[in-house]
Each structure stands twice: as structure tokens, then as C-alpha cells.
Protein backbone atom coordinates (compact mmCIF):
# COMPACT_ATOMS: atom_id res chain seq x y z
CA MET A 1 19.24 -2.35 -9.04
CA THR A 2 18.01 -0.87 -5.77
CA ASP A 3 18.65 2.61 -4.45
CA ASN A 4 21.00 2.35 -1.44
CA SER A 5 19.07 5.15 0.27
CA TYR A 6 16.38 2.57 1.05
CA ALA A 7 18.80 0.13 2.72
CA ARG A 8 17.67 -0.99 6.18
CA PRO A 9 20.53 -2.99 7.74
CA GLY A 10 18.61 -4.05 10.85
CA ALA A 11 15.21 -4.67 9.28
CA GLN A 12 13.37 -7.85 10.17
CA VAL A 13 11.15 -10.07 8.02
CA HIS A 14 7.41 -10.00 8.76
CA PHE A 15 5.30 -13.06 7.93
CA GLY A 16 1.61 -13.53 7.40
CA VAL A 17 -0.11 -16.74 6.32
CA PHE A 18 -2.74 -16.56 3.60
CA PHE A 19 -5.45 -19.22 3.86
CA HIS A 20 -6.74 -19.24 0.28
CA GLY A 21 -9.88 -21.34 0.41
CA VAL A 22 -10.83 -21.51 -3.26
CA ASN A 23 -7.89 -22.27 -5.55
CA HIS A 24 -6.01 -24.95 -7.43
CA THR A 25 -2.58 -24.16 -5.98
CA THR A 26 -3.31 -26.12 -2.80
CA ILE A 27 -2.37 -29.76 -3.36
CA TRP A 28 -5.75 -31.09 -2.29
CA SER A 29 -5.06 -34.65 -3.55
CA ASP A 30 -2.11 -35.30 -1.21
CA PRO A 31 -2.84 -37.81 1.62
CA THR A 32 -1.80 -35.20 4.22
CA SER A 33 -4.19 -32.59 2.84
CA GLY A 34 -7.12 -31.69 5.09
CA SER A 35 -10.46 -30.00 4.68
CA GLN A 36 -10.57 -26.37 3.63
CA ILE A 37 -13.72 -25.66 5.65
CA ASP A 38 -13.37 -27.71 8.85
CA PHE A 39 -12.41 -25.65 11.88
CA GLU A 40 -9.55 -28.05 12.65
CA SER A 41 -7.70 -26.92 9.50
CA PHE A 42 -8.03 -23.27 10.46
CA ARG A 43 -6.98 -24.02 14.03
CA ARG A 44 -3.92 -26.01 12.95
CA VAL A 45 -2.67 -23.33 10.55
CA ALA A 46 -3.31 -20.48 13.01
CA HIS A 47 -1.54 -22.27 15.87
CA THR A 48 1.44 -23.14 13.67
CA ALA A 49 1.69 -19.53 12.48
CA GLU A 50 1.52 -18.25 16.04
CA ARG A 51 4.18 -20.74 17.11
CA GLY A 52 6.30 -19.28 14.31
CA LEU A 53 5.68 -15.71 15.58
CA PHE A 54 3.81 -14.68 12.41
CA ASP A 55 2.16 -11.26 12.34
CA ALA A 56 -1.17 -12.34 10.91
CA PHE A 57 -3.52 -15.08 9.78
CA PHE A 58 -5.14 -13.85 6.56
CA LEU A 59 -8.43 -15.15 5.11
CA GLY A 60 -9.58 -14.65 1.52
CA GLU A 61 -13.18 -14.07 0.52
CA GLY A 62 -15.48 -15.78 -1.96
CA LEU A 63 -18.91 -14.23 -2.34
CA ARG A 64 -19.81 -16.73 -5.05
CA LEU A 65 -18.34 -20.08 -6.02
CA ARG A 66 -16.52 -20.10 -9.32
CA GLU A 67 -18.19 -21.80 -12.25
CA GLN A 68 -17.26 -23.39 -15.55
CA GLU A 69 -19.76 -23.98 -18.34
CA GLY A 70 -22.52 -22.99 -15.91
CA LYS A 71 -21.52 -25.57 -13.30
CA ILE A 72 -19.65 -25.24 -10.00
CA LEU A 73 -15.95 -25.62 -10.79
CA ASP A 74 -15.11 -28.97 -9.20
CA LEU A 75 -11.35 -28.50 -9.62
CA ASP A 76 -11.33 -25.84 -6.93
CA ILE A 77 -11.54 -26.48 -3.21
CA VAL A 78 -14.99 -24.99 -2.86
CA GLY A 79 -16.65 -23.22 0.01
CA ARG A 80 -15.56 -20.56 2.48
CA PRO A 81 -17.01 -19.88 5.93
CA ASP A 82 -17.66 -16.22 6.61
CA ALA A 83 -14.26 -14.72 7.41
CA ILE A 84 -15.26 -12.67 10.46
CA THR A 85 -17.13 -15.62 11.96
CA GLN A 86 -14.12 -17.87 11.42
CA LEU A 87 -11.65 -15.34 12.82
CA ALA A 88 -13.81 -14.66 15.86
CA ALA A 89 -13.62 -18.38 16.64
CA LEU A 90 -9.83 -18.28 16.23
CA ALA A 91 -9.60 -15.22 18.49
CA GLY A 92 -10.64 -17.38 21.42
CA ILE A 93 -7.87 -19.96 20.92
CA THR A 94 -4.97 -17.66 20.00
CA ARG A 95 -3.21 -14.96 22.00
CA ASN A 96 -0.98 -12.92 19.71
CA ILE A 97 -1.44 -13.47 15.99
CA GLY A 98 -3.35 -10.86 13.96
CA LEU A 99 -6.63 -11.90 12.34
CA VAL A 100 -7.29 -10.37 8.91
CA ALA A 101 -10.64 -10.67 7.12
CA THR A 102 -11.10 -9.92 3.44
CA GLN A 103 -14.35 -7.97 3.15
CA ASN A 104 -15.87 -6.35 0.09
CA THR A 105 -16.74 -2.65 0.07
CA THR A 106 -19.07 -3.08 -2.90
CA TYR A 107 -21.51 -5.55 -1.36
CA ASN A 108 -21.40 -4.49 2.29
CA GLU A 109 -22.73 -1.45 4.15
CA PRO A 110 -20.72 0.60 6.69
CA ALA A 111 -23.02 0.33 9.72
CA ASP A 112 -23.06 -3.49 9.56
CA LEU A 113 -19.50 -4.32 8.46
CA VAL A 114 -17.77 -1.77 10.70
CA ARG A 115 -19.68 -3.10 13.72
CA ARG A 116 -18.63 -6.68 12.94
CA LEU A 117 -15.00 -5.66 12.46
CA SER A 118 -15.13 -3.69 15.71
CA GLY A 119 -16.47 -6.77 17.46
CA LEU A 120 -13.58 -8.88 16.15
CA ASP A 121 -11.08 -6.20 17.13
CA LEU A 122 -12.41 -5.98 20.69
CA LEU A 123 -12.82 -9.73 21.18
CA SER A 124 -9.25 -10.35 20.01
CA GLY A 125 -7.70 -7.58 22.10
CA GLY A 126 -6.78 -5.38 19.12
CA ARG A 127 -5.66 -8.02 16.62
CA ALA A 128 -8.15 -7.45 13.78
CA GLY A 129 -7.30 -6.43 10.23
CA TRP A 130 -9.50 -5.68 7.23
CA ASN A 131 -8.43 -6.41 3.66
CA ALA A 132 -10.72 -3.91 1.90
CA VAL A 133 -11.46 -5.19 -1.61
CA THR A 134 -13.74 -4.06 -4.41
CA THR A 135 -15.56 -5.66 -7.30
CA ASP A 136 -17.76 -4.48 -10.14
CA ASN A 137 -18.71 -7.71 -11.92
CA ALA A 138 -22.40 -8.49 -12.23
CA TRP A 139 -21.75 -12.24 -11.88
CA THR A 140 -20.85 -11.79 -8.22
CA GLY A 141 -23.50 -9.12 -7.88
CA GLU A 142 -26.26 -11.56 -8.85
CA ASN A 143 -26.07 -12.84 -5.27
CA PHE A 144 -27.09 -9.39 -4.02
CA ARG A 145 -30.11 -7.14 -4.36
CA ARG A 146 -28.21 -4.58 -6.41
CA GLY A 147 -26.27 -7.04 -8.55
CA GLY A 148 -24.00 -5.39 -11.09
CA PHE A 149 -25.10 -1.91 -10.10
CA LEU A 150 -21.64 -0.42 -9.67
CA ASP A 151 -19.72 0.96 -12.62
CA HIS A 152 -16.04 -0.03 -12.80
CA ALA A 153 -14.93 3.58 -12.40
CA ASP A 154 -16.94 3.94 -9.18
CA ARG A 155 -15.61 0.96 -7.25
CA TYR A 156 -12.67 2.81 -5.63
CA GLU A 157 -14.78 5.92 -5.11
CA ARG A 158 -17.19 3.83 -3.05
CA ALA A 159 -14.31 2.10 -1.28
CA GLY A 160 -12.73 5.42 -0.30
CA GLN A 161 -16.04 6.75 1.02
CA PHE A 162 -16.55 3.47 2.86
CA LEU A 163 -13.13 3.74 4.59
CA ASP A 164 -13.75 7.39 5.52
CA THR A 165 -17.09 6.41 7.04
CA ALA A 166 -15.54 3.45 8.86
CA ARG A 167 -12.87 5.62 10.46
CA ALA A 168 -15.48 8.14 11.55
CA ILE A 169 -17.49 5.35 13.20
CA TRP A 170 -14.40 3.98 14.97
CA ASP A 171 -13.61 7.50 16.16
CA GLY A 172 -17.20 8.03 17.31
CA TRP A 173 -16.33 7.01 20.86
CA ALA A 174 -14.14 9.34 22.89
CA ASP A 175 -10.89 7.99 24.32
CA ASP A 176 -12.24 8.16 27.87
CA ALA A 177 -15.77 7.03 27.06
CA VAL A 178 -15.76 3.78 29.03
CA ALA A 179 -15.51 3.88 32.81
CA THR A 180 -12.35 2.33 34.22
CA SER A 181 -13.54 2.06 37.81
CA THR A 182 -16.58 0.60 39.54
CA GLU A 183 -16.75 3.83 41.51
CA ALA A 184 -17.70 5.80 38.39
CA SER A 185 -21.23 7.18 38.33
CA SER A 186 -21.92 5.77 34.89
CA TRP A 187 -20.48 3.08 32.60
CA ALA A 188 -19.88 5.73 29.92
CA THR A 189 -19.24 9.47 30.08
CA ALA A 190 -22.21 11.54 28.96
CA GLY A 191 -21.80 12.88 25.44
CA SER A 192 -18.82 10.63 24.71
CA VAL A 193 -20.48 8.88 21.76
CA GLN A 194 -21.09 10.93 18.63
CA ASP A 195 -23.42 10.13 15.73
CA VAL A 196 -21.83 9.84 12.28
CA SER A 197 -23.67 11.25 9.26
CA ARG A 198 -22.54 10.78 5.66
CA ARG A 199 -24.19 12.24 2.56
CA THR A 200 -22.08 11.21 -0.41
CA SER A 201 -22.50 9.76 -3.90
CA GLN A 202 -22.52 6.26 -2.37
CA PHE A 203 -23.95 6.67 1.13
CA ASP A 204 -26.80 8.47 2.85
CA VAL A 205 -26.60 7.27 6.44
CA THR A 206 -26.69 8.37 10.04
CA ILE A 207 -25.00 5.89 12.35
CA THR A 208 -24.66 5.75 16.11
CA PRO A 209 -21.43 3.82 16.81
CA THR A 210 -22.16 0.84 19.06
CA LEU A 211 -18.68 -0.19 20.24
CA PRO A 212 -15.64 1.59 21.69
CA ARG A 213 -12.21 1.40 20.07
CA SER A 214 -9.91 -1.53 20.75
CA ALA A 215 -6.39 -1.48 22.15
CA GLN A 216 -5.00 -0.71 18.68
CA GLY A 217 -7.45 2.10 17.90
CA HIS A 218 -8.74 0.81 14.55
CA PRO A 219 -8.45 -2.50 12.72
CA VAL A 220 -5.39 -2.51 10.44
CA ILE A 221 -6.37 -1.73 6.83
CA PHE A 222 -4.95 -3.98 4.09
CA GLN A 223 -5.33 -3.38 0.35
CA ALA A 224 -4.56 -5.69 -2.57
CA GLY A 225 -5.34 -3.81 -5.82
CA ASP A 226 -2.42 -3.35 -8.25
CA SER A 227 -3.95 -0.98 -10.82
CA PRO A 228 -2.99 2.72 -10.70
CA ALA A 229 -6.34 3.41 -9.00
CA GLY A 230 -5.68 0.61 -6.52
CA ARG A 231 -2.22 1.95 -5.70
CA ASP A 232 -3.60 5.45 -5.18
CA PHE A 233 -6.29 4.01 -2.93
CA ALA A 234 -3.61 2.25 -0.87
CA ALA A 235 -1.55 5.43 -0.58
CA ALA A 236 -4.60 7.32 0.67
CA HIS A 237 -6.12 4.73 2.99
CA ALA A 238 -4.10 1.56 3.68
CA ASP A 239 -1.74 0.47 6.43
CA VAL A 240 -0.51 -2.62 4.55
CA ILE A 241 -0.39 -3.62 0.88
CA PHE A 242 -0.81 -7.27 -0.03
CA SER A 243 0.97 -7.19 -3.41
CA ARG A 244 1.57 -9.79 -6.12
CA HIS A 245 5.24 -8.83 -6.52
CA GLY A 246 6.74 -11.65 -4.51
CA THR A 247 9.11 -13.34 -6.97
CA HIS A 248 11.22 -10.94 -9.05
CA PHE A 249 13.47 -8.61 -7.04
CA ASP A 250 13.71 -5.73 -9.53
CA GLU A 251 9.97 -5.79 -10.26
CA ALA A 252 9.21 -5.75 -6.54
CA PHE A 253 11.59 -2.85 -5.96
CA ALA A 254 9.97 -0.84 -8.77
CA PHE A 255 6.59 -1.46 -7.14
CA ALA A 256 7.91 -0.32 -3.75
CA GLU A 257 9.38 2.86 -5.26
CA ASP A 258 6.06 3.63 -6.94
CA ILE A 259 4.17 3.18 -3.67
CA ARG A 260 6.66 5.42 -1.83
CA ALA A 261 6.16 8.14 -4.44
CA ARG A 262 2.37 7.88 -4.14
CA LEU A 263 2.61 8.07 -0.34
CA ARG A 264 4.64 11.28 -0.57
CA ARG A 265 2.05 12.79 -2.91
CA ALA A 266 -0.67 11.77 -0.44
CA GLY A 267 1.14 13.65 2.33
CA ARG A 268 2.21 10.53 4.20
CA PRO A 269 5.71 9.33 5.23
CA GLU A 270 7.14 7.06 2.55
CA ASP A 271 7.40 4.17 5.03
CA ASP A 272 3.82 4.57 6.26
CA VAL A 273 2.53 1.51 4.40
CA LYS A 274 4.00 -1.95 4.91
CA ILE A 275 4.37 -4.07 1.76
CA LEU A 276 3.74 -7.81 2.14
CA PRO A 277 3.70 -9.59 -1.24
CA GLY A 278 2.00 -12.94 -1.53
CA THR A 279 4.46 -15.76 -2.04
CA GLN A 280 5.00 -19.50 -1.91
CA ILE A 281 8.04 -21.03 -0.23
CA VAL A 282 9.38 -24.49 -1.12
CA LEU A 283 12.11 -25.83 1.15
CA ALA A 284 14.41 -28.83 0.90
CA GLU A 285 17.01 -29.65 3.52
CA ASN A 286 19.70 -30.34 0.88
CA ALA A 287 20.41 -28.25 -2.22
CA SER A 288 20.43 -31.39 -4.38
CA GLU A 289 16.78 -32.03 -3.44
CA VAL A 290 15.36 -28.59 -4.29
CA GLU A 291 14.63 -29.21 -7.99
CA ASP A 292 12.79 -32.47 -7.27
CA LYS A 293 10.76 -30.82 -4.49
CA VAL A 294 9.70 -27.97 -6.78
CA ARG A 295 8.68 -30.45 -9.48
CA TRP A 296 6.63 -32.43 -6.96
CA VAL A 297 4.81 -29.29 -5.83
CA LEU A 298 4.02 -28.17 -9.38
CA GLU A 299 2.77 -31.57 -10.45
CA GLY A 300 0.52 -31.67 -7.40
CA GLN A 301 -0.86 -28.20 -8.12
CA TYR A 302 -1.35 -28.72 -11.86
CA THR A 303 -3.21 -31.99 -12.10
CA GLY A 304 -4.33 -33.22 -15.51
CA GLN A 305 -7.84 -31.88 -14.94
CA THR A 306 -6.51 -28.49 -13.83
CA ALA A 307 -4.26 -28.26 -16.88
CA LEU A 308 -7.16 -29.05 -19.20
CA SER A 309 -9.27 -26.39 -17.49
CA LEU A 310 -6.56 -23.71 -17.75
CA VAL A 311 -5.76 -24.47 -21.39
CA GLY A 312 -9.49 -24.66 -22.11
CA GLN A 313 -9.83 -21.06 -20.96
CA VAL A 314 -7.45 -20.02 -23.73
CA TRP A 315 -9.03 -22.28 -26.35
CA GLY A 316 -12.52 -21.14 -25.36
CA ARG A 317 -14.00 -24.64 -25.18
CA ASP A 318 -14.27 -27.72 -22.98
CA LEU A 319 -11.15 -29.89 -23.35
CA SER A 320 -12.00 -32.43 -20.64
CA ASP A 321 -12.12 -35.28 -23.19
CA ARG A 322 -8.47 -34.78 -24.18
CA ASP A 323 -5.32 -36.37 -22.75
CA PRO A 324 -3.53 -33.81 -20.51
CA ASP A 325 -0.25 -35.63 -21.14
CA GLY A 326 -0.79 -35.46 -24.89
CA PRO A 327 -0.20 -32.49 -27.23
CA LEU A 328 -1.94 -29.15 -27.32
CA PRO A 329 -5.15 -29.09 -29.42
CA GLU A 330 -4.49 -29.19 -33.15
CA PHE A 331 -7.41 -26.81 -33.78
CA ASP A 332 -7.28 -23.07 -33.10
CA PRO A 333 -8.91 -21.30 -30.13
CA VAL A 334 -12.32 -19.69 -30.36
CA PRO A 335 -11.67 -15.92 -30.27
CA ALA A 336 -14.94 -15.22 -28.41
CA PRO A 337 -14.91 -13.55 -24.97
CA ILE A 338 -14.59 -15.83 -21.94
CA SER A 339 -16.92 -15.43 -18.95
CA VAL A 340 -15.40 -13.83 -15.86
CA THR A 341 -16.54 -16.92 -13.95
CA ARG A 342 -13.72 -18.94 -15.54
CA GLY A 343 -10.69 -16.90 -14.50
CA ALA A 344 -8.27 -14.81 -16.51
CA ALA A 345 -5.90 -17.14 -18.38
CA ARG A 346 -6.12 -14.97 -21.49
CA ASP A 347 -5.52 -11.79 -19.47
CA GLY A 348 -6.93 -9.69 -22.30
CA LYS A 349 -4.59 -11.18 -24.91
CA ASP A 350 -5.46 -12.59 -28.34
CA PRO A 351 -6.09 -16.34 -27.85
CA LEU A 352 -4.70 -17.10 -31.33
CA ALA A 353 -1.46 -15.34 -30.42
CA ILE A 354 -1.28 -17.27 -27.14
CA ALA A 355 -1.81 -20.55 -29.01
CA ARG A 356 1.02 -19.76 -31.46
CA GLU A 357 3.35 -18.93 -28.57
CA TRP A 358 2.44 -22.08 -26.64
CA ARG A 359 2.79 -24.33 -29.70
CA ALA A 360 6.24 -22.94 -30.39
CA LEU A 361 7.23 -23.57 -26.77
CA ALA A 362 5.83 -27.11 -26.84
CA GLU A 363 7.68 -27.92 -30.07
CA ALA A 364 10.98 -26.42 -28.91
CA GLN A 365 10.95 -28.23 -25.56
CA ASN A 366 8.83 -31.29 -26.44
CA LEU A 367 6.16 -30.41 -23.84
CA SER A 368 2.77 -31.97 -23.28
CA LEU A 369 -0.39 -29.92 -22.74
CA ARG A 370 0.00 -30.24 -18.97
CA GLN A 371 3.68 -29.27 -19.10
CA VAL A 372 2.80 -26.18 -21.15
CA ALA A 373 0.20 -25.19 -18.53
CA ILE A 374 2.85 -25.49 -15.83
CA ALA A 375 5.51 -23.65 -17.81
CA THR A 376 3.29 -20.71 -18.82
CA THR A 377 1.34 -20.05 -15.61
CA GLN A 378 2.74 -17.14 -13.63
CA ARG A 379 3.80 -18.23 -10.18
CA SER A 380 5.34 -16.49 -7.22
CA GLY A 381 7.74 -17.83 -4.69
CA PHE A 382 11.12 -18.90 -3.41
CA ALA A 383 12.74 -22.33 -3.43
CA GLY A 384 15.92 -23.59 -1.84
CA THR A 385 17.42 -24.81 1.39
CA PRO A 386 16.28 -23.00 4.55
CA GLY A 387 19.59 -21.12 4.64
CA GLN A 388 19.38 -20.07 1.00
CA VAL A 389 15.80 -18.83 1.33
CA ALA A 390 16.60 -17.04 4.59
CA ASP A 391 19.44 -15.18 2.88
CA GLU A 392 17.17 -14.14 0.02
CA LEU A 393 14.26 -12.99 2.18
CA THR A 394 16.64 -11.02 4.37
CA ARG A 395 18.12 -9.36 1.27
CA TRP A 396 14.68 -8.31 0.07
CA VAL A 397 13.68 -6.76 3.37
CA ARG A 398 16.98 -5.06 4.12
CA SER A 399 17.17 -3.60 0.60
CA GLY A 400 13.86 -1.81 1.09
CA VAL A 401 12.05 -3.97 -1.47
CA THR A 402 9.43 -5.27 0.93
CA ASP A 403 8.65 -5.51 4.63
CA GLY A 404 7.88 -9.21 4.62
CA PHE A 405 5.76 -11.84 2.91
CA ASN A 406 2.25 -13.27 3.04
CA VAL A 407 2.90 -16.99 2.66
CA SER A 408 0.46 -19.29 0.85
CA PRO A 409 1.13 -22.89 1.92
CA TYR A 410 0.84 -25.45 -0.88
CA LEU A 411 -0.50 -27.97 1.64
CA VAL A 412 -3.24 -27.36 4.23
CA PRO A 413 -3.03 -27.71 7.16
CA THR A 414 0.56 -29.05 7.33
CA GLY A 415 2.32 -26.88 4.74
CA LEU A 416 3.39 -24.18 7.19
CA ASP A 417 5.25 -26.58 9.47
CA GLU A 418 8.52 -26.68 7.54
CA ILE A 419 8.62 -22.88 7.30
CA VAL A 420 8.20 -22.53 11.06
CA ASP A 421 10.52 -25.43 11.93
CA LEU A 422 13.28 -24.88 9.35
CA LEU A 423 13.15 -21.37 7.89
CA VAL A 424 12.26 -19.27 10.95
CA PRO A 425 15.30 -20.49 12.96
CA GLU A 426 17.59 -19.58 10.04
CA LEU A 427 16.12 -16.08 9.91
CA GLN A 428 16.50 -15.71 13.66
CA GLU A 429 20.17 -16.71 13.44
CA ARG A 430 20.66 -13.86 10.97
CA GLY A 431 18.93 -11.41 13.30
CA SER A 432 16.25 -10.81 10.68
CA TYR A 433 13.27 -12.29 12.52
CA ARG A 434 11.77 -11.72 15.95
CA THR A 435 12.40 -14.21 18.74
CA GLU A 436 9.23 -13.26 20.63
CA TYR A 437 6.19 -11.07 20.23
CA GLU A 438 7.01 -7.62 21.57
CA GLY A 439 3.45 -6.28 21.59
CA SER A 440 -0.09 -7.58 21.82
CA THR A 441 -1.85 -5.90 18.85
CA LEU A 442 -1.55 -6.39 15.11
CA ARG A 443 -0.58 -2.73 14.70
CA GLU A 444 2.31 -3.29 17.14
CA HIS A 445 3.43 -6.50 15.41
CA LEU A 446 3.72 -4.64 12.10
CA GLY A 447 5.37 -1.55 13.59
CA LEU A 448 2.62 0.75 12.32
CA ARG A 449 1.86 4.30 13.38
CA PRO A 450 -1.52 5.22 14.91
CA PRO A 451 -4.57 5.15 12.59
CA LEU A 452 -4.62 7.90 9.96
CA SER A 453 -7.54 9.75 11.52
CA ARG A 454 -5.79 9.76 14.90
CA ARG A 455 -2.73 11.79 13.88
CA GLU A 456 -1.80 14.96 12.04
CA LEU A 457 -0.43 14.53 8.52
CA PRO A 458 1.50 17.09 6.46
CA PRO A 459 -0.22 18.62 3.41
CA ARG A 460 -0.46 16.56 0.24
CA GLN A 461 2.17 17.23 -2.42
CA ALA A 462 1.11 18.79 -5.69
CA VAL A 463 0.97 16.29 -8.56
CA GLY A 464 2.74 16.99 -11.83
């Protein structure tokens, strides 16, 4: 149950679109599915999202292609263009939608990344966002000079120092630094650009900022970690949280309450961070068609090969020679650790215990291996008619559970069309979705306050 004190009767739903890149939840085998790396796919999705008045186009990041048994995982849609390069191209053919790049704080350096983000922010007229992520695994790090150098406990320490340095660089230019008239004696006011020096456990740099601030001040900061450390990092640094709590109402409300409490302890207003959980939306024009549509989506996402791969992660061996529409393996899993390159199907659990649970489920419901993979894989999303889904999304937002949703289409590039054409009008009829863009920057679209370093905050609350 939600606390009525968080009710927001007039709140509106915010939408972002998440272009995954590498995943098995995109139905890549459908005839209408397009390339995941051709610019036309990015253009089509971005233009559809902007037509639907979405806040942002959101790109994931893959610093190394996933592998299985030492080989590139051919069940994924592989390859990702550099996010900032791709978004800079989209900036030139869009006018309003925000452009959010996932960029890693572990394997980047402030002087370089902050300059590239500043460039995107200026070129787009203040529409840039940065999803600041971390990693500590040596498998990804092998692609970099200092592969695997960062201890797990240090990843958010580095990320926090990175964000502090980034904000100092963005603030390195005075508000009136750039001349606004051709009659000025100089293009920039003398002394208006300040060097930034940082001597910390992670950085030893002196940087001269190279670009002025954009119309929104700083790029909008997104954060996606769900651990206690990740939530504290968001409360201290983020403007938006991209959460995984986009299916179960009570779970999502508990997450929102926890974030609000952490914001208060960090000395910030409890509504200072927008929460946009990732979700999938399946629509059918008639209620009688919803169940069949959901089944079609799941069967497209969980092909036989994908099911064998996912179950193979639990069993700890290659199952590609088995029939995905046959039974689960009669032999027990190998209890050895699984490489991080293969995903997290075990999620730290005992594989023998998982096998017992899955076998019991298969016997009770007469399920094949593939059906067990579908039934036991955690998914997020909403399904129903456009009116039913509009009612539910409106309830979530107006109950203070979330501020909107980051939608992952199950088809690229056409999967967003039905949301824009069918769901958005239903939301607008309920007064819970904008009918036009009211600002020009991403910060304005989301209704965010000025950047943290550009305003005074009250003291942090004592913990405990």
C-alpha cells in the first residue's frame, strides 16, 4: 500500500526509450526487425519517440561483446556504435528529445569524457544526459591498459570523484564568459575560465575546461545501480534513476520510499531525483487479444537457442545439442562458478537448488525446457489494451511510485510505433501526458532543478 502523502493528482507520465543494443529480448528474427547498428534504426526510433513527445532517447553501452565458451555469443544482437558519436549524429536530425549516453566512470578519464559530453550538450542545444555507470570486472578491463585494476569497493568512490570533477569542469566557465555581441572587445571575458585541479585517491589532474556550459547548465546525470552503494551514489549525485522496478507496484513504491529517505539524508529535497524504471509494454487493441500477444512476444524473445543458453548457464555446460522443446536435462548441474561473460542466470544461488525448483515446476505444469526458461526468467512490463495500460501507468505516477518509464521496445525499429499511436493518446485523454514540448532542454522536459553545484542545498541529515 502507498502512503497517501505522496499522492500527486496532476502528475504526468514521462517516457524515455531505451535502445538496448546487445540483448536477447529484442525479437531479432521477426521480418520487421531491422539492424541494431545501422543509423536508419537509430533515426527511426528517435523520430518516433520525438513524435510521441518522449523526454529522452537512451543508449546502453557495451565495452566488450559478451562471450560463451570463449566465443562471441551469437544469440545476442552484437555490436554497439560509440554512444556519444551516435547521439551527436541524432542531435542534427532531432529538435527536442533528450539524448542520453551510457558512459563508464571506471574506464574513462574526466578531461576526455567531460569534453565529449559537453560537446554533445552544446551541439544539441542542452539535450544531453549521462548515465554514469561503473564496473570492476577484469573481463571488461582486459580491453583497457589497466584491466581489472579497480577493487569492487572502490568503483563508487571513483565514480563519485569523477562526478565531482565533471561538475567542476562544467562550472569552469563563468556565466558571462562568452561574448553576446559583435561589439565586444573579445570573444570571452578575461579570467572567465578557471583551471580545475583534483588530487584524490583516483585522480591527479589539472584541467583547463575547453567548452562553455549549454542552455541547461550541465548534462542530466542518470544512475542505474540498485545496490545500497548505488542508491547512496544516486542520492548524492544523480538527477534521474533508471531503476529495474518497473513491474510490481508495491516493490516499486518501496524503492521510491527508500530513495526519498536517502535524498533527505543527503540534504536534498525528496523529489529531487526522478525515477524512471525500465519496462516493456505490450499492447493489443482488444482485451481478448492480450494473452496471445504476450505469448507471441515471449516466444519471439526466448527462441530455442536462447532457452538452451539460459538453462546452460544454470547447468554449467553447453546444452546446444539438446531439444529446447524437450525436457530439462536428466543430469544435475555442475556446481562450479560460471564466468561473468555468460550472464547471471544463477544470481549467486546454488545451481542444484535451482534445478530442483525448475524440475518441480516442469513436472507440475508439464513444461518443456524452453517453457521453463520463459516461466522462470524475471521480466518487467505492462500488458493490456491501450486504455488499461494508460490507467495503470497513470496510477503509478500519481501515487508517487515513479515519475515515468524508460521503455524497451521488443521490436526495433518499429516497436515504439504502437505506444506512440495507441497509448500516448489515451494518456493525453486522461491529462497524464504532455500534448507538446514546453521547453527545449532535457532538464526542462524532466522538470528538474538546476545542477547540484549551481544551487545551495541544506545540510545533510545525520544518519542513525
